[in-house]
GROMACS .gro file of C-alpha atoms in nm:
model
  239
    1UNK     CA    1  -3.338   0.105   1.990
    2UNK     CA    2  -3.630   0.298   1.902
    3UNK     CA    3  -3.837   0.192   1.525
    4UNK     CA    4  -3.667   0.501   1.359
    5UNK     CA    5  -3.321   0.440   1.491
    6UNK     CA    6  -3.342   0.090   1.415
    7UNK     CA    7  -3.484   0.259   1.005
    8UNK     CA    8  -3.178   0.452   0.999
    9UNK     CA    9  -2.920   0.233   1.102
   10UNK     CA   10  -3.055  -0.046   0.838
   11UNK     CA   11  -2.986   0.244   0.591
   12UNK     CA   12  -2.633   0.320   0.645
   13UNK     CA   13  -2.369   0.183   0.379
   14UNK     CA   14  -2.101   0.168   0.578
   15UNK     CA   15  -2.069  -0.120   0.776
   16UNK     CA   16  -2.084  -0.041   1.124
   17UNK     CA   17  -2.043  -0.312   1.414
   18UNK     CA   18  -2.060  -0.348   1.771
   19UNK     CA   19  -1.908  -0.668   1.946
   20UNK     CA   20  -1.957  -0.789   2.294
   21UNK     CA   21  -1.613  -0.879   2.472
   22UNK     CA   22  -1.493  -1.211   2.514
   23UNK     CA   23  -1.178  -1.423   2.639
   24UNK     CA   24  -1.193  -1.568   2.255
   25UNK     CA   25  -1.197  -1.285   1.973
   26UNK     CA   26  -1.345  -1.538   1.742
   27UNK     CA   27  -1.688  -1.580   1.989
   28UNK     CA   28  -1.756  -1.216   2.111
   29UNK     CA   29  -2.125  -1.190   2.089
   30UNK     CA   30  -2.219  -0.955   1.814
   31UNK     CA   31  -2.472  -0.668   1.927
   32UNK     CA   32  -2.519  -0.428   1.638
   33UNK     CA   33  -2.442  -0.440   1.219
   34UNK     CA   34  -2.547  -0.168   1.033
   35UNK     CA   35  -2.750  -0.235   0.662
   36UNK     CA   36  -2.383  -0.155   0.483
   37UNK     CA   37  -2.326  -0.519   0.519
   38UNK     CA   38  -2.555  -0.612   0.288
   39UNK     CA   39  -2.424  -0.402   0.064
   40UNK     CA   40  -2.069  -0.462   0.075
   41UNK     CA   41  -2.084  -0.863   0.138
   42UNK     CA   42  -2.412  -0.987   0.077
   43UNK     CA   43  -2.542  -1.114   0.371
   44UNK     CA   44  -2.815  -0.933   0.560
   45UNK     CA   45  -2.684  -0.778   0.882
   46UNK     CA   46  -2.915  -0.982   1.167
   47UNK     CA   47  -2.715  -1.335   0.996
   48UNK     CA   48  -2.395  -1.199   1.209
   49UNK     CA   49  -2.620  -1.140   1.509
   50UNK     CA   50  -2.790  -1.495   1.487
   51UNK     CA   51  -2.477  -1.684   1.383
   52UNK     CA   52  -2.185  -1.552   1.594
   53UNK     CA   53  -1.912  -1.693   1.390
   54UNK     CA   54  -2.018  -1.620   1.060
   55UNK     CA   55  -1.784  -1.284   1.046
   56UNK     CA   56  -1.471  -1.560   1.063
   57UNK     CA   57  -1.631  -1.858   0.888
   58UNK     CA   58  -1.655  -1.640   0.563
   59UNK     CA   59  -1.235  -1.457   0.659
   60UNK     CA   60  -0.979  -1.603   0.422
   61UNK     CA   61  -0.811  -1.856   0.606
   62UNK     CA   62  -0.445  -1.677   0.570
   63UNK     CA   63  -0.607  -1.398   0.763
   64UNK     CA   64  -0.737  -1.514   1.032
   65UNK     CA   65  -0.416  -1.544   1.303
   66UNK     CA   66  -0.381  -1.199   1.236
   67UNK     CA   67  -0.740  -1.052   1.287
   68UNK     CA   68  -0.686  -1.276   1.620
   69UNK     CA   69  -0.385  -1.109   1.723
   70UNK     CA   70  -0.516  -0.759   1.613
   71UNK     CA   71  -0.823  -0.828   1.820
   72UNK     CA   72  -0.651  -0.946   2.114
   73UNK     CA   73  -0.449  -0.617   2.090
   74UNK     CA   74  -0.720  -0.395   2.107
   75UNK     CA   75  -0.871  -0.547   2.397
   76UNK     CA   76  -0.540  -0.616   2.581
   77UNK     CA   77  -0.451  -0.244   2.475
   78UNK     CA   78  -0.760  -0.029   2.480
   79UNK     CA   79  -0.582   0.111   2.171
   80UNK     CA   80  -0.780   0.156   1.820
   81UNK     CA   81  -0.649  -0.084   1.532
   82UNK     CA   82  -0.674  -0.061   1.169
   83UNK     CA   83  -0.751  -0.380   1.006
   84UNK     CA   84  -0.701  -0.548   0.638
   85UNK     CA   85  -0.801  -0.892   0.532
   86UNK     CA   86  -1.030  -1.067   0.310
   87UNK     CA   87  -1.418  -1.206   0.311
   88UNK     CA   88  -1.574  -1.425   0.117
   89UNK     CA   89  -1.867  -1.236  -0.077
   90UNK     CA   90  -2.208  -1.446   0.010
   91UNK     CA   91  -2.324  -1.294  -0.397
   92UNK     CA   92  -2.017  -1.332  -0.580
   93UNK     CA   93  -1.833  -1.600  -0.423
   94UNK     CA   94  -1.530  -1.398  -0.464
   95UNK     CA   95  -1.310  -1.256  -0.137
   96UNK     CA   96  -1.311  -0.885  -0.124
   97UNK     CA   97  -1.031  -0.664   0.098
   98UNK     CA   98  -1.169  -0.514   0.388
   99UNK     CA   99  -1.048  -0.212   0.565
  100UNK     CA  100  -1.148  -0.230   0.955
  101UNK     CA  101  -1.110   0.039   1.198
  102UNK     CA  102  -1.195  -0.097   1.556
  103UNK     CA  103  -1.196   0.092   1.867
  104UNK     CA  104  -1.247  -0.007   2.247
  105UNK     CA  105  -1.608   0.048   2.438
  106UNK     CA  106  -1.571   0.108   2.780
  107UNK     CA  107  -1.889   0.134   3.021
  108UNK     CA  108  -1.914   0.455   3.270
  109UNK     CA  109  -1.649   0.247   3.517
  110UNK     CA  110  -1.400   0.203   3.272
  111UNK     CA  111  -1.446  -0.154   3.200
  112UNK     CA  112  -1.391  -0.280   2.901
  113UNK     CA  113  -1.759  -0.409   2.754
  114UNK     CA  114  -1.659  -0.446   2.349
  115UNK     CA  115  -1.502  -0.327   2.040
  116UNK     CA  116  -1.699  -0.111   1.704
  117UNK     CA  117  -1.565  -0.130   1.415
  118UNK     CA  118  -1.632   0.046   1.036
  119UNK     CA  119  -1.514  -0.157   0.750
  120UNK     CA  120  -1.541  -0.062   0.441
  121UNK     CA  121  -1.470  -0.239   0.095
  122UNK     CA  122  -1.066  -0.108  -0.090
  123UNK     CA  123  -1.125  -0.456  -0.331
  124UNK     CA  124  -1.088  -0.207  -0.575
  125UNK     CA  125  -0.765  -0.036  -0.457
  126UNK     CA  126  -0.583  -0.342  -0.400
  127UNK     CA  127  -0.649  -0.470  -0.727
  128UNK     CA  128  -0.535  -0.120  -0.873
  129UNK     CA  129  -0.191  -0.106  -0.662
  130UNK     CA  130  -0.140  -0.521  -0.790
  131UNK     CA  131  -0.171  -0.404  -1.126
  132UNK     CA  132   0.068  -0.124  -1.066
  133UNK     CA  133   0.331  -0.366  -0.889
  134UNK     CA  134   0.291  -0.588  -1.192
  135UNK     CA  135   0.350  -0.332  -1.400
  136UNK     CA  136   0.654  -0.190  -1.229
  137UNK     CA  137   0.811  -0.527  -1.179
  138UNK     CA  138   0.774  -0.518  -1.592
  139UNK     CA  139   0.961  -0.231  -1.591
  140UNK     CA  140   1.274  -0.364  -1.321
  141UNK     CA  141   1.258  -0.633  -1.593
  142UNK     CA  142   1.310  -0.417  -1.946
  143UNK     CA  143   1.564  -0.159  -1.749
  144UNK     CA  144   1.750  -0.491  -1.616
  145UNK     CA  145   1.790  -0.642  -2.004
  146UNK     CA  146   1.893  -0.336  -2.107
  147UNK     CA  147   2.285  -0.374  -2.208
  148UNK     CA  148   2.350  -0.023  -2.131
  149UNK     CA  149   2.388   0.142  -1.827
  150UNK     CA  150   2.034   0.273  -1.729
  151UNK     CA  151   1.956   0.502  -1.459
  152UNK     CA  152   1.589   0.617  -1.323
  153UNK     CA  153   1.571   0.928  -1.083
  154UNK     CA  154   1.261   1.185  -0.963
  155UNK     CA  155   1.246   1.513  -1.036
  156UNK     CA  156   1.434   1.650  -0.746
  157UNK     CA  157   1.754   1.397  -0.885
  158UNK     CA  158   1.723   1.163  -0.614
  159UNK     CA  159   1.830   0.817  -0.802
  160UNK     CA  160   1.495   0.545  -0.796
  161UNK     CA  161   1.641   0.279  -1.033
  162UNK     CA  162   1.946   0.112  -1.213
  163UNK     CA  163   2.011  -0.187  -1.381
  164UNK     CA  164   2.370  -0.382  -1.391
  165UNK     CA  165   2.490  -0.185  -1.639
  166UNK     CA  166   2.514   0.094  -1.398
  167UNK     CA  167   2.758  -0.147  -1.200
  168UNK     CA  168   2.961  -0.238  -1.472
  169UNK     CA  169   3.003   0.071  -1.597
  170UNK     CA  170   3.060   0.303  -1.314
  171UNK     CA  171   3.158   0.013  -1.004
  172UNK     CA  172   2.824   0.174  -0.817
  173UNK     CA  173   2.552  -0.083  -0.750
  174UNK     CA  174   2.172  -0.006  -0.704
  175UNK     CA  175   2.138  -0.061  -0.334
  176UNK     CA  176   2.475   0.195  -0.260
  177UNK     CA  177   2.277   0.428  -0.530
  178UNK     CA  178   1.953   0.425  -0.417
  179UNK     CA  179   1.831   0.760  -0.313
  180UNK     CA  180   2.107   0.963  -0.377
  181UNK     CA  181   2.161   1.247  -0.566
  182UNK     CA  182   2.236   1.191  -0.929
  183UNK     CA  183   2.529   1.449  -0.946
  184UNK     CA  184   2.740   1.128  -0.686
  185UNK     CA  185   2.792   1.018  -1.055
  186UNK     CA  186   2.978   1.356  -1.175
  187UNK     CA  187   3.299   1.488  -1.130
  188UNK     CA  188   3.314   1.782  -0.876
  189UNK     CA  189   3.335   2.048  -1.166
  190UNK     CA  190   3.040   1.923  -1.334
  191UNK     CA  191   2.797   1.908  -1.080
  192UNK     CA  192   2.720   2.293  -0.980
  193UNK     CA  193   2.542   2.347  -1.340
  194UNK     CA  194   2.453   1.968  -1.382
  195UNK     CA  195   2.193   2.094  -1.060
  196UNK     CA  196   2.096   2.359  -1.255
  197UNK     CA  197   2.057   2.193  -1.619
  198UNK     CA  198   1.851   1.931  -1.411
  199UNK     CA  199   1.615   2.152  -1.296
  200UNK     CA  200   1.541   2.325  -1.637
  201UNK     CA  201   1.497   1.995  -1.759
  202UNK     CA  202   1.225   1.907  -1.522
  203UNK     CA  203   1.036   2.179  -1.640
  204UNK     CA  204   0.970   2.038  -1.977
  205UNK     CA  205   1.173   1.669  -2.025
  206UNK     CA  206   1.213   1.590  -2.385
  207UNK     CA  207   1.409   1.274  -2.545
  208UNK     CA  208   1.759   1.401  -2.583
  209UNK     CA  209   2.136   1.361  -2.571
  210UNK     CA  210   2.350   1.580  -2.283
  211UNK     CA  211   2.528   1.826  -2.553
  212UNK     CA  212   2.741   1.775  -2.807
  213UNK     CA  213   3.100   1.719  -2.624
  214UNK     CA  214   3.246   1.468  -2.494
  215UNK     CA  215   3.122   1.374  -2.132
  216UNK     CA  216   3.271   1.225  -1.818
  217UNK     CA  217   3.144   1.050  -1.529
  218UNK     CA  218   3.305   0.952  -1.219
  219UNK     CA  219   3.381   0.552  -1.153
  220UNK     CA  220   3.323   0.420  -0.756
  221UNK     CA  221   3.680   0.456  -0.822
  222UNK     CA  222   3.765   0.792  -0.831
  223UNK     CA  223   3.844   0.748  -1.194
  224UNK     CA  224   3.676   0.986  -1.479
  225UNK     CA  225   3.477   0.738  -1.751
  226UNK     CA  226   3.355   0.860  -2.098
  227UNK     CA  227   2.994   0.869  -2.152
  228UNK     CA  228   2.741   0.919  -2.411
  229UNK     CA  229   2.422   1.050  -2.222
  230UNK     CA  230   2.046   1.009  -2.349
  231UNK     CA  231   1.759   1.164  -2.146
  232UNK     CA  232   1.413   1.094  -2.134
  233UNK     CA  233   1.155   1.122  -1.920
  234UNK     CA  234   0.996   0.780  -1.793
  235UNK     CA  235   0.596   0.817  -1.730
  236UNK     CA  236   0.428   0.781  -1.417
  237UNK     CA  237   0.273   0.415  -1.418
  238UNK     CA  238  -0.109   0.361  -1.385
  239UNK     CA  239  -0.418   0.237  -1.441
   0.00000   0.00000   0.00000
């Protein structure tokens, strides 16, 4: 590699890789490391040329069997493989996710020589879609406590959500639920303009009771059960 190749690929943030085959995945000779390593772990890239196993010293230990297998895959394969799993941060101490696209290198016979990768650093989106899980397991939680019947569905009235009251109420539970449209819970009569109410509603969702009359939904069991209905629209969770 010539003095201004080797400048330029010292400069690149992503980190690129090249790795020799090898019967072992853990002890495949690394060629190549772009200067994104530095940047997104902390260690400068010719450490993972000198010390072979560095790249799986620093892995979180749950991750390794599974970078293994992936590995093994690709070589066994010749078939590209997306990879997630943690390193250990040489400046913060702290494991950050990794992303890893590999690929198979094959020389002008079509032998297989080694794998490249690109990882990049989503530490950031994994914490973001934890928080979010956290925050919709808060919700299951509130809806679930709820002593009345409470039922979550999209815009398109495709049910997401119900707690037991739903089940006591109406003999439906969530997993028979799940998915469906919301009119399964009407009466045949109703459910014509309860499509069409529900799509007006979409359009601008307000906190507010279904009309003034008395209305009916159906049981599991065929049978009609009197209901007092409150909207309201749920926001999306995030950050």
């Amino acid at each position: 590699m010539s003095d201004i190749h080797e400048a330029a690929w010292r400069q690149i943030d992503t980190t690129i890789y090249i790795v020799e085959t090898s019967g072992d995945p853990l002890a495949g000779r690394v060629e190549l490391v772009s200067g994104g390593a530095f940047r997104l772990l902390g260690y400068e890239p010719q450490r993972f040329i000198e010390d072979r196993e560095l790249w799986h010293r620093i892995m979180h230990p749950d991750d390794v069997a599974g970078v293994v297998a992936q590995t093994q895959e690709v070589f066994r394969l010749r078939e590209p493989r997306n990879r997630i799993y943690r390193l250990l941060h040489a400046l913060t101490g702290e494991y950050h996710w990794i992303e890893d696209s590999t690929v198979p290198l094959s020389n002008d016979q079509g032998d297989l020589i080694g794998i490249a990768g690109v990882a990049r650093d989503i530490t950031v989106l994994k914490q973001t879609e934890h928080e979010l899980r956290r925050r919709e397991h808060q919700l299951e939680g509130l809806i679930d406590a709820m002593p009345d019947g409470v039922l979550v569905a999209d815009d398109t009235g495709l049910i997401l959500q119900c707690n037991a009251g739903v089940e006591r109420i109406l003999g439906w539970t969530f997993e028979e639920l799940r998915g469906r449209a919301v009119e399964i819970l009407l009466p045949e009569r109703f459910r014509t303009e309860h499509m069409k109410l529900r799509s007006g509603y979409a359009t601008a969702p307000s906190v507010r009771r279904m009309g003034t009359y008395e209305l009916t939904a159906l049981h599991k069991d065929g049978t009609e059960v009197p209901v007092d209905i409150m909207l309201g629209p749920a926001a999306a969770l995030g950050p």
